[in-house]
XYZ file of C-alpha atoms in Angstrom:
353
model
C 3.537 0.638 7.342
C 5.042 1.062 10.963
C 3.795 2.582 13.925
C 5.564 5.751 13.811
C 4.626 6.403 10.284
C 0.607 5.683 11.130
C 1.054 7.938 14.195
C 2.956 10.830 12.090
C -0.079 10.515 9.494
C -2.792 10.606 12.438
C -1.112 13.837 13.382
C -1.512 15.360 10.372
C -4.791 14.466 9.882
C -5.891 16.036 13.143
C -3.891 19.150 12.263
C -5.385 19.995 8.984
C -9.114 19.124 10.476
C -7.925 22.019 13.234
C -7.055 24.466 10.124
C -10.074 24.219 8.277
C -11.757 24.958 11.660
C -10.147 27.718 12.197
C -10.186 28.891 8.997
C -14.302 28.613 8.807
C -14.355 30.534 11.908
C -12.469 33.217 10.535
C -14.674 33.687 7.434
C -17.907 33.400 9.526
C -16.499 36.197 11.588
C -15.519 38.483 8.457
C -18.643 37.821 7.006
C -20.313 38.931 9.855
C -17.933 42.001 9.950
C -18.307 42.742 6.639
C -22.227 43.149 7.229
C -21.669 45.964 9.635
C -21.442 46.271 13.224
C -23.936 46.316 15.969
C -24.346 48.378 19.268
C -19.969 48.939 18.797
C -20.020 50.069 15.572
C -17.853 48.633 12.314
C -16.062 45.845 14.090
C -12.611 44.038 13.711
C -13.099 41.033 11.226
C -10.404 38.837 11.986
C -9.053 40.900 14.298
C -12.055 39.541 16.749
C -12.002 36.052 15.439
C -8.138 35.898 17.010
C -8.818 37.684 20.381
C -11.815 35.045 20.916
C -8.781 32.554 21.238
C -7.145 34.685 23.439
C -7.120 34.328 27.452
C -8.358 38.124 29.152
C -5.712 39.755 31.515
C -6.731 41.030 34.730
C -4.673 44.722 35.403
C -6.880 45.719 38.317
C -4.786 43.275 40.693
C -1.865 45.102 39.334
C -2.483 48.385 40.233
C -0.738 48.652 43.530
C -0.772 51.454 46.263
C 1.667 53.107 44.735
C -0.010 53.404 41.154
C -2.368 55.257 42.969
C -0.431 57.242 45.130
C 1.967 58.126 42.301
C -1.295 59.622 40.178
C -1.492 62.269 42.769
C 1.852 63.157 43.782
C 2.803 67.005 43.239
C 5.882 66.208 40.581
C 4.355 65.546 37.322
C 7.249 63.242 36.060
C 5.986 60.899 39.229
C 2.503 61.310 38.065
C 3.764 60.267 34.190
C 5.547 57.045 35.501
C 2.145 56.119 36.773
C 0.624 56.298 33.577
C 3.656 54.630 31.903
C 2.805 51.445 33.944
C -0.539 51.301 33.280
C -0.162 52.072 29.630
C 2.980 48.893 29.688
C -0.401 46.969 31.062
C -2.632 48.380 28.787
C -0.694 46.545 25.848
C -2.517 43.598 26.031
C -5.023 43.513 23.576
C -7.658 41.448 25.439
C -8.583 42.767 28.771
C -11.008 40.908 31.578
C -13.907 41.984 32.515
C -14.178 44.438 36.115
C -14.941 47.140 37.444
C -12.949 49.936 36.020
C -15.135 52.627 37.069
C -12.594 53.995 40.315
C -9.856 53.860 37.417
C -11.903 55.133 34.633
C -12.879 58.381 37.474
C -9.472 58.790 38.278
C -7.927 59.443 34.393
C -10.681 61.424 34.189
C -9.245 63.937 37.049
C -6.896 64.265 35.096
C -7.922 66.094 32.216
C -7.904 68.935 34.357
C -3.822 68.180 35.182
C -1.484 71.242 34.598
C 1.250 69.226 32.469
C 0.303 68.280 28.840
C 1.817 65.630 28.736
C 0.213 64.069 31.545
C -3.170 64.942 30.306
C -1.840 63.482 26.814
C -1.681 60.091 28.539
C -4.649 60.081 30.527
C -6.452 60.131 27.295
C -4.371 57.385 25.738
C -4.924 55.358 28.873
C -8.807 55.342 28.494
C -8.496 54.828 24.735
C -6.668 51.693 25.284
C -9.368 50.708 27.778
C -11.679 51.354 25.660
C -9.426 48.606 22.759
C -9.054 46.226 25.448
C -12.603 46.093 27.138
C -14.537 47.186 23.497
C -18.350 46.541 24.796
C -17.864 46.270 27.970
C -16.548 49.487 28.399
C -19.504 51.272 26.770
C -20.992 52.248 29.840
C -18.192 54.387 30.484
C -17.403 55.829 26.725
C -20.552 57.285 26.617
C -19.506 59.678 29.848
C -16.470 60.306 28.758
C -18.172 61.691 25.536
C -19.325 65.027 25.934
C -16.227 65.513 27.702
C -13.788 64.102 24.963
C -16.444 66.199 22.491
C -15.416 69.563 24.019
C -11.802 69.217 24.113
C -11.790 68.965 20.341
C -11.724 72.475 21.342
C -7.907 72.410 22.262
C -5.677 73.256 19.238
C -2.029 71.815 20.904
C -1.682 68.383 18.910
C -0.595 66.740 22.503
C -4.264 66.889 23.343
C -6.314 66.731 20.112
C -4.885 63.542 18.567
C -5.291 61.608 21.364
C -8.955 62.818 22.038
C -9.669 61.614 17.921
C -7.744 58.989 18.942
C -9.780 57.748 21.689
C -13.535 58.709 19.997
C -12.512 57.081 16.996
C -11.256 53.475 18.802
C -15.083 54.372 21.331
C -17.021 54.759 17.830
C -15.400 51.068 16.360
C -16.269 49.277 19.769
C -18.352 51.170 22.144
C -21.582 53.242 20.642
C -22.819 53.136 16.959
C -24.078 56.320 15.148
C -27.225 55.316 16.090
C -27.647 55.394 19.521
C -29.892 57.953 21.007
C -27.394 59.340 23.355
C -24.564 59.348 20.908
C -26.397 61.637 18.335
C -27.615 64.027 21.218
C -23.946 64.659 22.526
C -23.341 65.231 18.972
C -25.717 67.612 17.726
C -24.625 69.434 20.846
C -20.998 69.293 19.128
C -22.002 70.850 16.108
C -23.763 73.799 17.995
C -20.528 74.616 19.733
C -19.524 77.845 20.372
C -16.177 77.174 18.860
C -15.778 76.568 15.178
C -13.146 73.734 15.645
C -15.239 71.686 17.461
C -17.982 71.616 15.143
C -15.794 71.092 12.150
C -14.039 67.685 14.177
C -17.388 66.836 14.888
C -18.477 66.435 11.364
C -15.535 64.968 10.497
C -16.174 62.086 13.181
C -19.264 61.589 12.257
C -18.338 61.176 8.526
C -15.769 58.520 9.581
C -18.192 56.583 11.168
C -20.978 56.440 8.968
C -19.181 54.079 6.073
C -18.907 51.204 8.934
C -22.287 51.290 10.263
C -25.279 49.229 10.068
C -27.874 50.115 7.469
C -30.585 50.595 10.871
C -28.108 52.553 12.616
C -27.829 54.649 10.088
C -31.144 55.000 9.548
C -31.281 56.448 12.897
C -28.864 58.775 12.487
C -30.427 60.391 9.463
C -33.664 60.450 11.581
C -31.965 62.428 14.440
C -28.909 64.757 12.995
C -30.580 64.755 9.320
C -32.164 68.276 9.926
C -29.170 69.408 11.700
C -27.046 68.602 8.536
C -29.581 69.791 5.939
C -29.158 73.127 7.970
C -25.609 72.949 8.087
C -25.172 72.722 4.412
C -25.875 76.281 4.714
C -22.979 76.765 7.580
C -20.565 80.469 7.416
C -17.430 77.774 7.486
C -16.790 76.003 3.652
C -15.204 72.742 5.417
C -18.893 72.215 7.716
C -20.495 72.605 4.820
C -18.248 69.849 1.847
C -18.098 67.652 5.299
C -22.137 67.817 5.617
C -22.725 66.766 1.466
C -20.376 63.912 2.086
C -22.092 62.804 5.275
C -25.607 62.928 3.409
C -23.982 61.389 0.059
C -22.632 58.332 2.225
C -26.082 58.286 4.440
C -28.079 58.261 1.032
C -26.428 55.984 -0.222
C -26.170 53.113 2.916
C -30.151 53.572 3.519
C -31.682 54.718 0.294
C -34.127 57.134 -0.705
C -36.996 56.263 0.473
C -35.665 56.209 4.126
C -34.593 60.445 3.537
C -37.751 62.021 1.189
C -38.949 63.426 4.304
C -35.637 64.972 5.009
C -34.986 66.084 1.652
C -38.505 67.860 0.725
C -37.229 71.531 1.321
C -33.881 70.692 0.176
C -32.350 73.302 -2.373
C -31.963 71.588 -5.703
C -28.429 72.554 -6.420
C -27.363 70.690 -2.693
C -29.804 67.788 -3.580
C -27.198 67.044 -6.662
C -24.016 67.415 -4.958
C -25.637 64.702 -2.249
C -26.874 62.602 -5.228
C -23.498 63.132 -6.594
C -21.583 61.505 -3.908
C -24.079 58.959 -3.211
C -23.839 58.101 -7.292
C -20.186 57.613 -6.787
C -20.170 55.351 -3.846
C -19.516 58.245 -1.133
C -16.382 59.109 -3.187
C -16.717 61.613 -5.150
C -16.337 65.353 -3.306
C -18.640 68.438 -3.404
C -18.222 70.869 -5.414
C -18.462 73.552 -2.870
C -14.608 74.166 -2.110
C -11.397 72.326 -1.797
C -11.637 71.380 0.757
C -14.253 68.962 0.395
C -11.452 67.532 -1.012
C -9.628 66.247 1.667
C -13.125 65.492 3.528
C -13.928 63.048 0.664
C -10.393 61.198 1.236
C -11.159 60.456 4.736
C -14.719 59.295 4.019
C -13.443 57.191 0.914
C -10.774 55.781 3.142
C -12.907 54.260 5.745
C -15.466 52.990 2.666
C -12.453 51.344 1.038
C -11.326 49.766 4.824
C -15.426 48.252 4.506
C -14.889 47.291 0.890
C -11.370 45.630 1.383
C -12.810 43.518 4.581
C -15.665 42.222 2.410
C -12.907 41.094 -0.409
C -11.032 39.264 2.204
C -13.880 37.596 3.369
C -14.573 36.895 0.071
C -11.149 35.313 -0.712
C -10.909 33.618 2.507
C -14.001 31.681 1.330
C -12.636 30.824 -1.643
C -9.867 28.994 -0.486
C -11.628 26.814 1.795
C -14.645 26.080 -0.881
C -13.380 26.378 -4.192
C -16.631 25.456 -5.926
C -18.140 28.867 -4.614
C -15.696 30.868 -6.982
C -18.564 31.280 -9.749
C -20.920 32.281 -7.013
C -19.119 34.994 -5.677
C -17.941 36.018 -9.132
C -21.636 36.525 -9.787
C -22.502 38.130 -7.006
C -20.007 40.727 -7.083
C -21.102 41.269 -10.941
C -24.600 42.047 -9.875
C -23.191 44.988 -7.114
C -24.781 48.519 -7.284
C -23.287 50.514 -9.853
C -23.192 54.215 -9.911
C -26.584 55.508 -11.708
C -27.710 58.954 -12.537
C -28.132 61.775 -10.476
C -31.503 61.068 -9.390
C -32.095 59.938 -5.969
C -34.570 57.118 -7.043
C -31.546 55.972 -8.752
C -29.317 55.493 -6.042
C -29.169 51.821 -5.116
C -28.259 50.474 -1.853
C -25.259 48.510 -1.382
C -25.969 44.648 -0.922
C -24.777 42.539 1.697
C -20.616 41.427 1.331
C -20.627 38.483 -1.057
């Protein structure tokens, strides 16, 4: 055999060593996905196992006098091309670590701008801040929080999407359900004078809950719990569907022994419809109105998104250790099935095969 040949096979060698590397990595990252997130929430699976490999970019050097400058000029289409180059920098996925806080003070000055659109950006500027810099920037999402919170209030699209925009991407990376400071701004939410903002709020919070840690959502049920049990009584049909399915899904991620104390006083008609959607995975909608309906889809959605990152994992696994197939096969047999009606009989799910 020649030299070349020996080399081209000592190459290949060190290439497919490199793969299975990387491809363990990536399973022990979606495994550890799969098993919920911590402080940030649901996490990114592979997502985070391919930023690790990527190098942070610094955009605080690039933000030039007249990036500044341009933020406060009188003509809104100046103050727009401002945000238009930091948004161009705000495209990298991975950003480096600084301090963000004169930046992060600034955007917020401008929720208070006259032009929508510029307020529109603002917004999508901190949101992608909030992608880029994940827990480093939690500091600053919980701040912008009560703020965000109360512009749910706002019914022009230009500002409400990009405020669910930016809570949703700060409840992935930033806060989990559980934190103290989260549920507090929250309950505060659902107490708010206008009817919208309540309604979003429960609607964030039923997002959330199918990506969380078991613990944190343990502590969620010990601080909003009452406030949901009374909101299943609520004058507004979507507050109350979105309330069962936020109890189904909490029953069903921590189990009953975690909730008796909540439940005690509970009427027994509610109790079912709870039991109901915990029975069916957090699927399954109230029967209170339709529009539970469409509150069930967004809570089965982000329950599937859990479900389908565990399966990858799974797969993933597969591939690189083929003699696990009838181990995973069993585990997945043995899974919590839907049982009665009974809260007793509501099993917990078990950790992603």
């Amino acid at each position: 055999m020649g030299d070349a040949q020996i080399t081209g096979l000592d190459t290949m060698f060190q290439e497919i060593k490199f793969s299975r590397f990387m491809d363990s990595q990536a399973i022990e990252q979606q495994q550890k996905s799969a098993g919920g997130g911590g402080g940030g929430g649901g996490g990114g699976g592979a997502a985070d196992s391919v930023l690790d490999f990527l190098d942070p970019v610094d955009i605080l050097g690039q933000l030039k006098k007249d990036f500044w400058s341009g933020l406060d000029n009188d003509q809104w289409k100046t103050r727009k091309e401002s945000l238009d180059f930091l948004l161009n920098l705000l495209k990298a996925p991975k950003l480096a670590a600084g301090d963000y806080a004169d930046l992060v003070r600034k955007l917020r000055s401008l929720f208070n701008d006259s032009n929508v659109v510029v307020l529109g950006l603002s917004i999508q500027a901190l949101t992608k801040l909030g992608e880029g810099l994940r827990g480093e920037f939690s500091r600053h999402a919980h701040i912008l929080l009560p703020t965000l919170i109360d512009m749910w209030k706002e019914k022009r699209p230009q500002v409400s999407k990009p405020v669910t925009d930016a809570l949703d991407v700060y409840g992935k990376y930033c806060f989990s359900v559980g934190d103290e400071k989260f549920c507090t701004e929250l309950d505060k939410g659902f107490k708010h004078k206008v009817a919208k903002v309540k309604v979003d709020c429960l609607q964030y919070l039923a997002r959330l809950i199918p990506n969380q840690t078991p613990e944190a959502v343990t502590n969620c049920a010990i601080n909003l719990g009452p406030v949901l049990i009374k909101m299943l009584d609520d004058a507004d049909s979507t507050a109350r569907s979105t309330s069962v399915q936020i109890l189904g899904s909490i029953l069903l991620i921590v189990g009953e022994d975690k909730l008796s104390k909540i439940f005690t006083q509970l009427d027994p008609k509610k109790l079912k419809q709870i039991q109901s959607v915990a029975a069916s995975g957090g699927t399954e909608s109230s029967s209170d109105n339709s529009n539970s309906a469409s509150v069930s889809a967004s809570v089965s959605a982000s329950a599937s998104a859990s479900v389908r990152s565990a399966e990858k994992s799974s797969s993933s696994a597969t591939s690189v250790a083929s003699k696990s197939e009838e181990v995973g096969t069993s585990r997945a047999a043995s899974s919590a099935k839907p049982g009665s009606p009974s809260i007793s009989a509501v099993k917990k799910p078990g950790p992603a095969s």
